[in-house]
Amino acid sequence: MAFNWEDPRPIPKMTVDNQKCNVPLTCKKCLELCPQAVFALITLKYVKYVETNINEPYAYAVRPMHRDKCTGCMECVNACPRDAITVQFGEGEVK
Amino acid sequence: MCQFCMTHGYGKVWYKNAMNYARQMYKLKKHKSSHDHGRDPEGAAALIIAEAVEARGLKPEEFPRLRHMANKVAQEMVAGQVVTLEDAMTMVELASPIALMGCICRKITRGRLEDNEDSYTCMGLGIGMFKWDRWPERYKGGVHFVTVEEAKQWLVKWHNKGMVASLMTHGTPYIGGLCMCDYPDCLAIRYRLDYGINQLFKGEFVAKLDYDKCCGCGTCVERCQFGAIKFEVTIEKTNIDQFRCFGCGVCMTTCPTGAISMVDRKTLPGLREVW
Ligand code: SF4
Ligand code: SF4
Ligand code: SF4
Ligand code: SF4
């Protein structure tokens, strides 16, 4: 809880494949279930005065913004219906 | 005195000064250190903060520098401060118009959409509400304007549910928003607690426990979004860490014996410079 960014801790390599997950708001499983709230929804399509359509492919993307908070529980990897997420600690196996 | 009261209060608590809601203040100057990103200045500021946050995991050696920059931009463009329910009530009397909207943080962190009444946890204040179509990813063909009375009922509803009221500037000191926040959905709370980016400042008040009145029921403990309250098991009393307290007053409302009160931060010598 306390602010400790200098505290060294293992940080995973994380990827979200935005080709596989191209309409995240129709799923948003990882956003909802990650206990560490690691993911962020990014708006890619940004046209002034036009409402962004949540069903349009590639209008939004999921990004592992807070990967420094990831515990490696793999809840997101297991839940993702499109196999779009990888989490890798150290040189260990990519899941 | 907090830095905003010092520079923008003119003898008052800054968010009780009607000037900070005035049309003339709504200019949205670009921050000189901000990249353009082709977006509105608040959006650009939010991206600079997000870049710092992501650097904590991607390129930690860059984090201290980016964090410093994020702090500066946050305070100049999108600063926040926790306010008590009572002060939030005063704010909606000063600002006009008032509009309800979905929470942008919760959309980013949890993918929550503006699809039911309970997703409207934020309130836009003032002239910016007439120009809401500038935010296309959130624009819903209009905002939901409410009266002062409706705004107050709405504040009470969310306060009772355990949410923290915090104000937001749109180009400091112009106060353009009043949000109901919790951890970890609220990015401002999270940035402060987890990344040391001080977008959100502590409130003018701080919770104080009356030891003798506390009956040890523990009701207040789960209310604190800042982890300031602990239950001392063997003593059967609550402990409030006033350094961790942000002064939202959410614990006070729930206490059945009236053991918690909110005291002015400035009356405590050890806390009056702690924001
Ligand atoms: S592995 Fe667990 S903690 Fe890490 S991002 Fe996935 S759900 Fe969150
Ligand atoms: S769980 Fe997978 S498909 Fe669903 S939003 Fe997350 S990354 Fe996209
Ligand atoms: S101790 Fe009470 S007033 Fe202070 S932050 Fe926690 S809930 Fe709010
Ligand atoms: S709610 Fe009031 S009486 Fe109950 S533990 Fe908290 S301070 Fe004590």
PDB file of N, CA and C in Angstrom, chain B residues 74-115:
ATOM      1  N   ALA B  74       0.728  17.246 -13.568  1.00  0.00           N
ATOM      2  CA  ALA B  74      -0.499  16.891 -12.854  1.00  0.00           C
ATOM      3  C   ALA B  74      -0.998  18.083 -12.040  1.00  0.00           C
ATOM      4  N   GLN B  75      -0.074  18.723 -11.338  1.00  0.00           N
ATOM      5  CA  GLN B  75      -0.499  19.817 -10.473  1.00  0.00           C
ATOM      6  C   GLN B  75      -0.926  21.058 -11.257  1.00  0.00           C
ATOM      7  N   GLU B  76      -0.312  21.237 -12.417  1.00  0.00           N
ATOM      8  CA  GLU B  76      -0.696  22.408 -13.211  1.00  0.00           C
ATOM      9  C   GLU B  76      -1.961  22.200 -14.034  1.00  0.00           C
ATOM     10  N   MET B  77      -2.212  20.957 -14.429  1.00  0.00           N
ATOM     11  CA  MET B  77      -3.326  20.726 -15.354  1.00  0.00           C
ATOM     12  C   MET B  77      -4.515  19.970 -14.758  1.00  0.00           C
ATOM     13  N   VAL B  78      -4.243  18.916 -13.993  1.00  0.00           N
ATOM     14  CA  VAL B  78      -5.334  18.045 -13.545  1.00  0.00           C
ATOM     15  C   VAL B  78      -5.189  17.688 -12.066  1.00  0.00           C
ATOM     16  N   ALA B  79      -5.013  18.705 -11.242  1.00  0.00           N
ATOM     17  CA  ALA B  79      -4.814  18.437  -9.826  1.00  0.00           C
ATOM     18  C   ALA B  79      -6.122  18.005  -9.177  1.00  0.00           C
ATOM     19  N   GLY B  80      -5.989  17.237  -8.109  1.00  0.00           N
ATOM     20  CA  GLY B  80      -7.169  16.820  -7.359  1.00  0.00           C
ATOM     21  C   GLY B  80      -6.958  17.038  -5.874  1.00  0.00           C
ATOM     22  N   GLN B  81      -8.059  17.119  -5.149  1.00  0.00           N
ATOM     23  CA  GLN B  81      -7.961  17.175  -3.686  1.00  0.00           C
ATOM     24  C   GLN B  81      -9.195  16.517  -3.078  1.00  0.00           C
ATOM     25  N   VAL B  82      -8.956  15.769  -2.016  1.00  0.00           N
ATOM     26  CA  VAL B  82     -10.064  15.124  -1.318  1.00  0.00           C
ATOM     27  C   VAL B  82     -10.857  16.183  -0.557  1.00  0.00           C
ATOM     28  N   VAL B  83     -12.185  16.082  -0.617  1.00  0.00           N
ATOM     29  CA  VAL B  83     -13.028  16.999   0.144  1.00  0.00           C
ATOM     30  C   VAL B  83     -14.051  16.202   0.964  1.00  0.00           C
ATOM     31  N   THR B  84     -14.483  16.776   2.055  1.00  0.00           N
ATOM     32  CA  THR B  84     -15.515  16.110   2.860  1.00  0.00           C
ATOM     33  C   THR B  84     -16.866  16.268   2.158  1.00  0.00           C
ATOM     34  N   LEU B  85     -17.835  15.482   2.599  1.00  0.00           N
ATOM     35  CA  LEU B  85     -19.174  15.586   2.019  1.00  0.00           C
ATOM     36  C   LEU B  85     -19.726  17.007   2.178  1.00  0.00           C
ATOM     37  N   GLU B  86     -19.504  17.562   3.344  1.00  0.00           N
ATOM     38  CA  GLU B  86     -20.003  18.902   3.615  1.00  0.00           C
ATOM     39  C   GLU B  86     -19.414  19.936   2.642  1.00  0.00           C
ATOM     40  N   ASP B  87     -18.114  19.829   2.402  1.00  0.00           N
ATOM     41  CA  ASP B  87     -17.469  20.760   1.483  1.00  0.00           C
ATOM     42  C   ASP B  87     -17.891  20.508   0.038  1.00  0.00           C
ATOM     43  N   ALA B  88     -18.123  19.249  -0.300  1.00  0.00           N
ATOM     44  CA  ALA B  88     -18.610  18.941  -1.642  1.00  0.00           C
ATOM     45  C   ALA B  88     -19.975  19.592  -1.862  1.00  0.00           C
ATOM     46  N   MET B  89     -20.795  19.605  -0.823  1.00  0.00           N
ATOM     47  CA  MET B  89     -22.118  20.253  -0.889  1.00  0.00           C
ATOM     48  C   MET B  89     -21.962  21.750  -1.172  1.00  0.00           C
ATOM     49  N   THR B  90     -20.983  22.354  -0.518  1.00  0.00           N
ATOM     50  CA  THR B  90     -20.720  23.775  -0.758  1.00  0.00           C
ATOM     51  C   THR B  90     -20.278  23.999  -2.203  1.00  0.00           C
ATOM     52  N   MET B  91     -19.469  23.087  -2.707  1.00  0.00           N
ATOM     53  CA  MET B  91     -18.956  23.238  -4.075  1.00  0.00           C
ATOM     54  C   MET B  91     -20.069  23.238  -5.118  1.00  0.00           C
ATOM     55  N   VAL B  92     -21.061  22.342  -4.942  1.00  0.00           N
ATOM     56  CA  VAL B  92     -22.114  22.296  -5.962  1.00  0.00           C
ATOM     57  C   VAL B  92     -23.032  23.523  -5.880  1.00  0.00           C
ATOM     58  N   GLU B  93     -22.950  24.235  -4.761  1.00  0.00           N
ATOM     59  CA  GLU B  93     -23.695  25.493  -4.697  1.00  0.00           C
ATOM     60  C   GLU B  93     -22.971  26.606  -5.458  1.00  0.00           C
ATOM     61  N   LEU B  94     -21.644  26.478  -5.549  1.00  0.00           N
ATOM     62  CA  LEU B  94     -20.860  27.523  -6.198  1.00  0.00           C
ATOM     63  C   LEU B  94     -20.757  27.336  -7.706  1.00  0.00           C
ATOM     64  N   ALA B  95     -20.769  26.069  -8.148  1.00  0.00           N
ATOM     65  CA  ALA B  95     -20.503  25.797  -9.557  1.00  0.00           C
ATOM     66  C   ALA B  95     -21.792  25.632 -10.336  1.00  0.00           C
ATOM     67  N   SER B  96     -21.770  26.066 -11.585  1.00  0.00           N
ATOM     68  CA  SER B  96     -22.927  25.893 -12.426  1.00  0.00           C
ATOM     69  C   SER B  96     -22.489  25.929 -13.886  1.00  0.00           C
ATOM     70  N   PRO B  97     -23.021  25.092 -14.766  1.00  0.00           N
ATOM     71  CA  PRO B  97     -23.964  24.024 -14.464  1.00  0.00           C
ATOM     72  C   PRO B  97     -23.269  22.796 -13.856  1.00  0.00           C
ATOM     73  N   ILE B  98     -24.096  21.814 -13.475  1.00  0.00           N
ATOM     74  CA  ILE B  98     -23.570  20.565 -12.919  1.00  0.00           C
ATOM     75  C   ILE B  98     -24.084  19.423 -13.791  1.00  0.00           C
ATOM     76  N   ALA B  99     -23.202  18.506 -14.154  1.00  0.00           N
ATOM     77  CA  ALA B  99     -23.625  17.390 -14.999  1.00  0.00           C
ATOM     78  C   ALA B  99     -23.038  16.079 -14.493  1.00  0.00           C
ATOM     79  N   LEU B 100     -23.851  15.020 -14.526  1.00  0.00           N
ATOM     80  CA  LEU B 100     -23.360  13.704 -14.119  1.00  0.00           C
ATOM     81  C   LEU B 100     -22.726  13.002 -15.307  1.00  0.00           C
ATOM     82  N   MET B 101     -21.697  12.228 -15.030  1.00  0.00           N
ATOM     83  CA  MET B 101     -21.069  11.472 -16.114  1.00  0.00           C
ATOM     84  C   MET B 101     -20.410  10.215 -15.572  1.00  0.00           C
ATOM     85  N   GLY B 102     -20.081   9.324 -16.493  1.00  0.00           N
ATOM     86  CA  GLY B 102     -19.383   8.105 -16.098  1.00  0.00           C
ATOM     87  C   GLY B 102     -17.956   8.434 -15.693  1.00  0.00           C
ATOM     88  N   CYS B 103     -17.330   7.506 -14.985  1.00  0.00           N
ATOM     89  CA  CYS B 103     -15.979   7.734 -14.490  1.00  0.00           C
ATOM     90  C   CYS B 103     -14.978   7.285 -15.544  1.00  0.00           C
ATOM     91  N   ILE B 104     -14.117   8.201 -15.969  1.00  0.00           N
ATOM     92  CA  ILE B 104     -13.127   7.851 -16.995  1.00  0.00           C
ATOM     93  C   ILE B 104     -12.082   6.896 -16.436  1.00  0.00           C
ATOM     94  N   CYS B 105     -11.753   7.040 -15.161  1.00  0.00           N
ATOM     95  CA  CYS B 105     -10.761   6.124 -14.570  1.00  0.00           C
ATOM     96  C   CYS B 105     -11.268   4.693 -14.597  1.00  0.00           C
ATOM     97  N   ARG B 106     -12.520   4.523 -14.182  1.00  0.00           N
ATOM     98  CA  ARG B 106     -13.070   3.163 -14.097  1.00  0.00           C
ATOM     99  C   ARG B 106     -13.226   2.550 -15.487  1.00  0.00           C
ATOM    100  N   LYS B 107     -13.405   3.402 -16.484  1.00  0.00           N
ATOM    101  CA  LYS B 107     -13.434   2.873 -17.847  1.00  0.00           C
ATOM    102  C   LYS B 107     -12.043   2.369 -18.245  1.00  0.00           C
ATOM    103  N   ILE B 108     -11.024   3.131 -17.861  1.00  0.00           N
ATOM    104  CA  ILE B 108      -9.659   2.736 -18.202  1.00  0.00           C
ATOM    105  C   ILE B 108      -9.214   1.514 -17.395  1.00  0.00           C
ATOM    106  N   THR B 109      -9.495   1.516 -16.093  1.00  0.00           N
ATOM    107  CA  THR B 109      -8.960   0.441 -15.257  1.00  0.00           C
ATOM    108  C   THR B 109      -9.799  -0.833 -15.318  1.00  0.00           C
ATOM    109  N   ARG B 110     -11.114  -0.692 -15.416  1.00  0.00           N
ATOM    110  CA  ARG B 110     -11.962  -1.880 -15.348  1.00  0.00           C
ATOM    111  C   ARG B 110     -12.904  -2.055 -16.539  1.00  0.00           C
ATOM    112  N   GLY B 111     -12.779  -1.175 -17.522  1.00  0.00           N
ATOM    113  CA  GLY B 111     -13.632  -1.302 -18.699  1.00  0.00           C
ATOM    114  C   GLY B 111     -15.100  -1.024 -18.420  1.00  0.00           C
ATOM    115  N   ARG B 112     -15.387  -0.273 -17.354  1.00  0.00           N
ATOM    116  CA  ARG B 112     -16.783   0.042 -17.029  1.00  0.00           C
ATOM    117  C   ARG B 112     -17.330   1.077 -18.016  1.00  0.00           C
ATOM    118  N   LEU B 113     -18.497   0.804 -18.550  1.00  0.00           N
ATOM    119  CA  LEU B 113     -19.104   1.724 -19.513  1.00  0.00           C
ATOM    120  C   LEU B 113     -20.221   2.514 -18.856  1.00  0.00           C
ATOM    121  N   GLU B 114     -20.638   3.556 -19.541  1.00  0.00           N
ATOM    122  CA  GLU B 114     -21.737   4.365 -18.998  1.00  0.00           C
ATOM    123  C   GLU B 114     -23.047   3.710 -19.390  1.00  0.00           C
ATOM    124  N   ASP B 115     -23.332   2.555 -18.780  1.00  0.00           N
ATOM    125  CA  ASP B 115     -24.509   1.836 -19.228  1.00  0.00           C
ATOM    126  C   ASP B 115     -25.587   1.668 -18.171  1.00  0.00           C
TER     127      ASP B 115
END
